[in-house]
Structure formats: C-alpha cells, structure tokens
Coordinates of C-alpha atoms in Angstrom, one line a residue:
M1 CA 6.4 114.4 -5.7
G2 CA 9.0 113.1 -8.1
N3 CA 11.5 110.3 -8.0
F4 CA 14.6 110.8 -5.9
Y5 CA 17.5 109.2 -7.8
L6 CA 20.6 108.9 -5.7
T7 CA 22.7 108.0 -8.8
F8 CA 22.5 111.4 -10.4
I9 CA 25.8 113.2 -10.5
V10 CA 24.6 115.9 -8.1
K11 CA 23.4 113.3 -5.6
M12 CA 26.6 111.1 -5.6
G13 CA 27.9 113.1 -2.6
Y14 CA 25.3 111.4 -0.5
N15 CA 26.4 108.0 -1.5
E16 CA 30.1 108.8 -0.8
F17 CA 29.1 110.1 2.6
M18 CA 27.2 106.9 3.4
F19 CA 30.0 104.7 2.1
R20 CA 32.6 106.6 4.2
N21 CA 30.4 106.2 7.3
G22 CA 30.0 102.5 6.6
L23 CA 33.8 102.1 6.4
L24 CA 34.3 104.0 9.6
F25 CA 31.7 101.8 11.4
V26 CA 33.3 98.6 10.1
S27 CA 36.8 99.8 11.0
R28 CA 35.7 100.7 14.6
I29 CA 34.1 97.2 15.0
L30 CA 37.3 95.6 13.7
L31 CA 39.5 97.6 16.1
I32 CA 37.3 96.6 19.1
V33 CA 37.3 92.9 18.0
A34 CA 41.1 93.0 17.6
V35 CA 41.8 94.5 21.0
W36 CA 39.3 92.2 22.6
G37 CA 40.8 89.1 20.9
F38 CA 44.3 90.1 21.9
I39 CA 43.5 90.5 25.5
W40 CA 41.3 87.4 25.6
R41 CA 44.0 85.3 24.1
F42 CA 47.0 86.5 26.0
V43 CA 45.5 86.8 29.5
E44 CA 44.5 83.3 30.3
P45 CA 42.6 83.0 33.6
R46 CA 43.9 80.2 35.8
T47 CA 42.5 81.7 39.0
Q48 CA 39.6 83.9 39.9
L49 CA 41.9 86.9 40.3
M50 CA 43.1 86.4 36.8
R51 CA 39.5 86.5 35.6
V52 CA 39.0 89.7 37.4
L53 CA 42.2 91.1 35.9
R54 CA 41.2 90.1 32.4
A55 CA 37.8 91.8 32.8
A56 CA 39.4 94.9 34.2
L57 CA 41.9 95.0 31.3
L58 CA 39.1 94.6 28.8
L59 CA 37.1 97.4 30.4
L60 CA 40.0 99.7 30.4
A61 CA 41.0 98.9 26.8
L62 CA 37.5 99.4 25.5
L63 CA 37.1 102.6 27.4
G64 CA 40.5 103.7 26.0
I65 CA 39.4 103.0 22.5
L66 CA 36.2 105.0 23.1
A67 CA 38.1 107.9 24.5
I68 CA 40.6 107.9 21.6
M69 CA 37.8 107.8 19.0
K70 CA 36.0 110.7 20.8
I71 CA 39.3 112.8 20.9
V72 CA 40.2 112.1 17.3
G73 CA 36.7 112.8 16.2
A74 CA 35.9 109.6 14.4
D75 CA 32.2 109.9 15.0
Y76 CA 31.2 112.8 12.9
V77 CA 27.8 112.2 11.4

C-alpha cells in the first residue's frame, strides 16, 4: 500500500469537494442562527402565551428552513 497524497493535482478535486461541503455546512448553521436570533430578539415574551407563540414561531421557521434546503437541494453529498 502506498501513500495517498491529497495534494496531487489529480486529487485536488477531493479537497475542493470537502471545502465546498464545509462552506455549505457553515452557511446552513449561520442561517439557522440568524433566524433564531431574529425571532428570539423581536418576540419578547411578557406572558405565558407569548412564550408559546415564540416557541411556535421558532418551530415553524426552522421547519421552513429545513424544507427550503431540501427543495433547493443544498444537501448533496
């Protein structure tokens, strides 16, 4: 068994694929954090009903993000 050098010119496609997948992962996490932070900041719970509303909004927003990512096809690996 020989060495497996990933920096050879013929193996660089593997590194580009890994880099692209890493960027997609980070961008997904940042999108989720941004939506969560937006809802968390602008829907301030003053009553128990507002807490339930905020939880429901967070759930619907995160499910919406998941659905959009599945429709667009952002999870090809």
